[in-house]
Short mmCIF file of C-alpha atoms in Angstrom, two decimals:
data_model
loop_
_atom_site.label_atom_id
_atom_site.label_comp_id
_atom_site.label_asym_id
_atom_site.label_seq_id
_atom_site.Cartn_x
_atom_site.Cartn_y
_atom_site.Cartn_z
CA MET A 10 67.60 65.19 57.72
CA THR A 11 64.38 65.64 59.80
CA PRO A 12 62.54 68.64 60.24
CA THR A 13 63.18 68.34 64.10
CA LEU A 14 66.77 67.69 63.76
CA ILE A 15 67.19 71.22 61.93
CA TRP A 16 65.24 73.03 64.10
CA ILE A 17 67.44 71.57 67.12
CA ILE A 18 70.31 72.69 65.50
CA VAL A 19 68.98 76.03 64.92
CA ALA A 20 67.87 76.37 68.04
CA LEU A 21 71.06 75.44 69.83
CA VAL A 22 72.84 77.93 67.52
CA ALA A 23 70.59 80.56 68.68
CA VAL A 24 71.52 79.55 72.06
CA GLY A 25 74.87 79.79 71.05
CA LEU A 26 74.83 83.00 69.53
CA TYR A 27 73.21 84.60 72.31
CA LEU A 28 75.32 83.22 75.25
CA SER A 29 78.30 84.57 73.00
CA TRP A 30 76.70 87.87 72.68
CA THR A 31 76.52 87.97 76.86
CA ALA A 32 79.81 86.92 77.14
CA GLY A 33 81.18 89.61 74.97
CA ARG A 34 79.10 92.31 76.50
CA LEU A 35 80.22 91.05 80.08
CA ASP A 36 83.80 91.34 78.71
CA ARG A 37 83.34 94.94 77.80
CA LEU A 38 81.78 95.75 81.02
CA HIS A 39 84.92 93.98 82.68
CA VAL A 40 87.01 96.53 80.10
CA ARG A 41 84.91 99.57 80.90
CA MET A 42 84.77 98.92 84.46
CA ASP A 43 88.81 98.77 84.11
CA ALA A 44 89.36 101.59 82.35
CA ALA A 45 87.39 103.44 84.87
CA ARG A 46 89.43 102.12 88.00
CA ALA A 47 92.46 103.34 86.18
CA ALA A 48 90.80 106.94 85.85
CA LEU A 49 90.11 106.56 89.14
CA ASP A 50 93.50 105.54 90.65
CA ALA A 51 94.88 108.42 88.41
CA GLN A 52 92.49 111.16 90.09
CA LEU A 53 93.35 109.62 93.62
CA LEU A 54 97.00 109.91 92.93
CA ARG A 55 97.13 113.42 91.34
CA ARG A 56 94.80 114.64 94.58
CA ALA A 57 97.35 113.31 96.61
CA SER A 58 100.08 114.29 95.10
CA VAL A 59 98.82 118.04 94.73
CA ALA A 60 98.09 117.87 98.83
CA GLN A 61 101.15 116.90 99.48
CA GLU A 62 103.10 119.45 97.25
CA LEU A 63 100.97 122.13 98.77
CA ALA A 64 101.72 120.76 102.30
CA THR A 65 105.42 120.91 101.55
CA SER A 66 104.81 124.53 99.78
CA GLY A 67 105.07 126.50 103.11
CA VAL A 68 101.82 128.78 102.42
CA LEU A 69 100.04 126.66 105.37
CA ASP A 70 100.65 126.84 108.93
CA PRO A 71 102.95 124.01 110.46
CA ALA A 72 100.38 122.35 111.98
CA ALA A 73 98.31 121.85 108.73
CA SER A 74 101.04 121.22 106.73
CA ILE A 75 101.96 117.82 108.94
CA VAL A 76 98.47 116.92 109.11
CA LEU A 77 97.81 117.40 105.43
CA TYR A 78 101.13 115.64 104.08
CA GLU A 79 100.42 113.26 106.62
CA ALA A 80 97.03 112.16 105.16
CA ALA A 81 98.30 112.37 101.67
CA HIS A 82 101.34 110.39 102.16
CA ALA A 83 99.42 107.45 103.40
CA ALA A 84 97.16 107.87 100.57
CA ARG A 85 99.88 107.61 98.21
CA GLN A 86 101.83 104.67 100.22
CA ALA A 87 98.59 102.61 101.19
CA GLU A 88 98.26 98.94 100.11
CA GLU A 89 94.99 98.06 98.17
CA GLU A 90 92.97 96.91 101.30
CA GLN A 91 93.52 100.24 103.00
CA ARG A 92 93.33 101.93 100.23
CA GLU A 93 89.50 103.34 100.64
CA VAL A 94 90.42 103.99 104.25
CA ALA A 95 93.31 106.00 103.36
CA GLU A 96 91.76 108.36 100.93
CA SER A 97 88.94 109.20 103.36
CA GLU A 98 91.47 110.22 105.59
CA LEU A 99 92.67 112.48 103.28
CA SER A 100 88.95 113.85 102.43
CA GLN A 101 88.78 114.46 106.30
CA ALA A 102 92.27 116.26 106.27
CA LEU A 103 91.39 118.21 103.27
CA ARG A 104 88.40 119.39 105.05
CA ALA A 105 89.91 119.80 108.53
CA VAL A 106 92.60 122.17 106.77
CA PHE A 107 89.97 124.13 104.21
CA ALA A 108 87.07 124.37 106.70
CA GLU A 109 87.53 128.17 106.97
CA PRO A 110 87.33 130.44 103.91
CA GLN A 111 90.04 132.63 105.75
CA GLN A 112 92.69 129.43 105.29
CA VAL A 113 91.91 129.34 101.58
CA GLU A 114 92.11 132.63 101.24
CA ALA A 115 95.54 132.79 102.57
CA VAL A 116 96.69 130.19 100.40
CA ARG A 117 95.41 132.33 97.52
CA ALA A 118 97.53 135.15 98.81
CA ALA A 119 100.54 133.60 99.50
CA PRO A 120 102.91 133.43 96.22
CA GLY A 121 102.46 130.56 93.89
CA GLY A 122 99.21 130.05 96.23
CA GLU A 123 96.71 130.82 93.35
CA GLU A 124 97.51 128.22 91.18
CA ALA A 125 98.11 125.75 94.35
CA ALA A 126 94.66 126.44 95.61
CA ARG A 127 92.85 126.16 91.95
CA GLU A 128 94.77 123.33 90.82
CA LEU A 129 93.84 121.43 94.42
CA ALA A 130 89.98 122.65 94.04
CA GLU A 131 89.84 120.74 90.81
CA ALA A 132 91.33 117.38 91.90
CA VAL A 133 89.32 117.61 94.75
CA ARG A 134 85.75 118.08 92.51
CA ARG A 135 86.95 115.20 89.81
CA VAL A 136 86.94 112.38 92.44
CA PRO A 137 83.77 112.32 93.01
CA MET A 138 83.36 111.92 89.63
CA ALA A 139 85.71 109.30 88.31
CA ARG A 140 84.33 107.45 91.63
CA ARG A 141 81.23 107.52 90.63
CA PHE A 142 81.83 106.35 86.97
CA HIS A 143 83.39 103.46 88.83
CA ASN A 144 81.12 102.39 90.82
CA ASP A 145 78.72 102.59 87.46
CA ALA A 146 80.65 100.43 85.81
CA VAL A 147 81.00 98.23 88.63
CA GLY A 148 77.13 98.12 89.22
CA ALA A 149 76.63 97.54 85.62
CA ALA A 150 79.33 93.99 85.56
CA ARG A 151 76.95 92.92 88.77
CA ARG A 152 73.47 93.29 87.73
CA LEU A 153 74.52 91.51 84.56
CA ARG A 154 76.75 88.81 86.37
CA GLU A 155 74.00 87.95 88.58
CA HIS A 156 71.98 86.83 85.95
CA ARG A 157 71.16 83.15 86.11
CA LYS A 158 72.47 82.49 82.55
CA VAL A 159 75.74 83.82 83.37
CA ARG A 160 76.27 81.86 86.78
CA TRP A 161 75.46 78.43 84.69
CA PHE A 162 77.28 78.99 81.74
CA ARG A 163 80.26 80.63 83.67
CA LEU A 164 80.43 83.46 81.27
CA ALA A 165 82.55 85.66 83.82
CA GLY A 166 85.22 83.25 83.36
CA HIS A 167 88.05 83.35 86.29
CA ALA A 168 87.81 87.34 86.56
CA PRO A 169 87.15 88.56 90.00
CA PHE A 170 83.63 90.00 91.20
CA PRO A 171 83.92 93.44 90.71
CA LEU A 172 83.60 95.69 94.12
CA ALA A 173 83.13 99.34 94.17
CA PHE A 174 85.32 101.70 95.58
CA GLU A 175 83.55 103.25 98.90
CA MET A 176 84.90 106.46 100.55
CA ASP A 177 84.50 109.44 102.29
CA ASP A 178 85.11 112.05 98.90
CA GLU A 179 83.00 115.42 100.16
CA PRO A 180 85.38 118.26 99.15
CA PRO A 181 86.17 121.26 101.78
CA ALA A 182 83.20 123.49 100.99
CA ALA A 183 85.34 126.32 101.28
CA LEU A 184 88.20 125.29 98.84
CA VAL A 185 85.31 124.43 96.29
CA GLU A 186 82.78 127.43 96.78
CA ARG A 187 85.70 129.73 96.26
CA ALA A 188 86.82 127.77 92.79
CA ALA A 189 83.32 127.78 91.12
#
């Protein structure tokens, strides 16, 4: 064998190893993104469930109960395409219902209200963190997928392009301040 042929083989093996490492890294990012999405879905479901439970508990006034129940039910039943909008509407409903600290205190004063308010505050506080983790994982996967080598060699396979989850997740100030 000639030295030129040996160097060509070494270069091809090196490029193959590099592409294999990049494909593995991309796969790990997709797995991380899927795990973060599952955690986000769990937190959103928990928030909607706690809000729905609080709305049906009788500790809120009837108008607030209806608003909160409708928004929580819509968030739980939303199709994937409408999920961001439904979750944003639940956030807005939570802010409307718990706009005043007096409303939070009224819930806490009711039998079982202290536990319900604490559980809702925890659920509301965890949603932005879960969404941030998901969107960070999506951003990392997007940045890697935008590299030429990934596109040219189709290292992403048939995986769909990652999409961030954009929603209004600002918690009700009166609820979170009291819990902190």
